[in-house]
Steps between C-alpha positions, in 0.01 A plus 500: 500500500546849391155587660623347819805726525282793412262422783795431734655833442154670570495317826850581623448496863244222536708187523208289592294591199804424281534149637123443466513617146778262415325202642205577280709534196671173573182315536360644165812394306504152674136449406573598134788263480308217674186541270694431164420134387684292248245302276509275194292645218414252207321661194391244233775253593770772531638534846690763685564618863390854616535680827196704586347701771144454348238372741301289251512283182342756308725769616803288411372437144420855440844596636653269231278606211306186489137545379233234558157440372199315627570188336872485596623264759666666801624306812479586778210716454538884435394589855756262670749677733866469384738272722873452479584226246143493367453353132279711272384344179313680213375304184325722255212350314573451115256460197471149369271341251378137554387319185263228624439269201356766261397750772732794588502629855682826596618504863766665729701292748758528777590136463861419411434203275246387236357234734450768770320710256255214407445428882417858568241494216345193675545285188506113566786385283537118491833311445404409152417858387755679279643831613726725296743631647531233760384551856835591646565772245554852652236756431566806288276788411296450180551121508244273328435173677342210286300252673347189307267291716528124425189301558417142450166343398406132510232319291384149502450320163358147449645276225346185385727202496428257205457130565680199354352228286595143587435219257456154629474199281176304551483141351120494546438784247513460123826603349536863468186587691540767775296558804559767764518335843577807721406839386794749525463810711749804491657615809526856637823694578504817704773749438575832702656756267670809632543817314746766616418866416730802501226775528240397258747315268521112535874398485491130610262207511586172654324187629513480886284201585385200302260239647322205358132542612354192319699228340406392139328158455640302219260370227530121461400355159469135430620405166386154348733232405278224432507368132201355331577153370269379244456157357680473170333357189838392329854553567662444159769712355416724211720463192509655162160425295334348814423811703207461713216735519508765778170382653675173595744672742341527852621746771747339738695314225893521506646488158863543372538760224785642294543857607660802342486882599415833339500860592251783391603695183800266466544323175301496176131500536513530877294787660352595835152372454389132544279297283221546783545887531727480805828684531809283458692478821635235733231267616356485139569186270447407145335164424329296234142580581397154357730347759444754807199735468574869528421631847611186662705558823807312539788428737837465325802348688778772531270773366205520735126562430403602157200539272483369145434824317691497173574288197790459270561347147761270635314414815313177402401200713689471834716812430476795733654843474575693833474870502780695685543869536838527353699329226776426768262284691402316177853420420568381849200265477579355165308198395416212737238260594276599779223351706170687468192455728168577355314698766189566310319809403 
């Protein structure tokens, strides 16, 4: 304005020139006032409102002391013209280290969150993968992000299924004889096992699928129940002083005998070895070999099948001593008459 008055004084007499100069100055001032714009400037998340006469985004940033580098994110672009109410956003790229399993990757990113950094790097992160800090954590310069990839591996294993053995009584087979009627076959079971790995380290193993491919076939065994009945020569009872010779007792005969019981290593003179060399145990009995030959197979009522394998000083005539595994079983049995079937050798 000072310059205006100076010019006006120099043009004292020229009224038209003064008016023209006034109009020029008015339009210059109006243009300066109208060119000022109010914009919203946000730097790394911090916002403020500035009034500027700068024409471009780059000029506004320079005017406000904001420096940008090639990897920084600026919107709108630096060459964009300034408009009233425009929002300018600058996010500076910060250094970050990403540890992927055991590999370290150094990078810079303008993303605001950990998840954004990983997306900018082009990493395909699955929902099961582990990320520390979490995806929504804000990014800070110098931050280390740990990513552990979780993978799953399936393997198929085949497991044999054992078959059962079924015994069936067969009255047409001799007593105690066994014949395989149906040969057993094992089945086959398929299992799908899943192993979960964190990096290269297995952390979990579980069964996902189980399927029976082949069912087992039971083995059927016929067990004979037929007893041989031989013709008896005589059926007389044996008494003191009139014991019959062993050769007169034929297989199939049923006789009543006086029975007692004993256990291995229990009592004077009782060991673990029988007269014929067998080990003393249940199923072995002591007899008078003149009455029942050693090696004869017997069936004793209430005791089961047995073999005459031992002798005893008190076992004479129609006496029989039944071997049990424990003294308690002997006491429980006591002494009693039993029916004995001669099965033969």
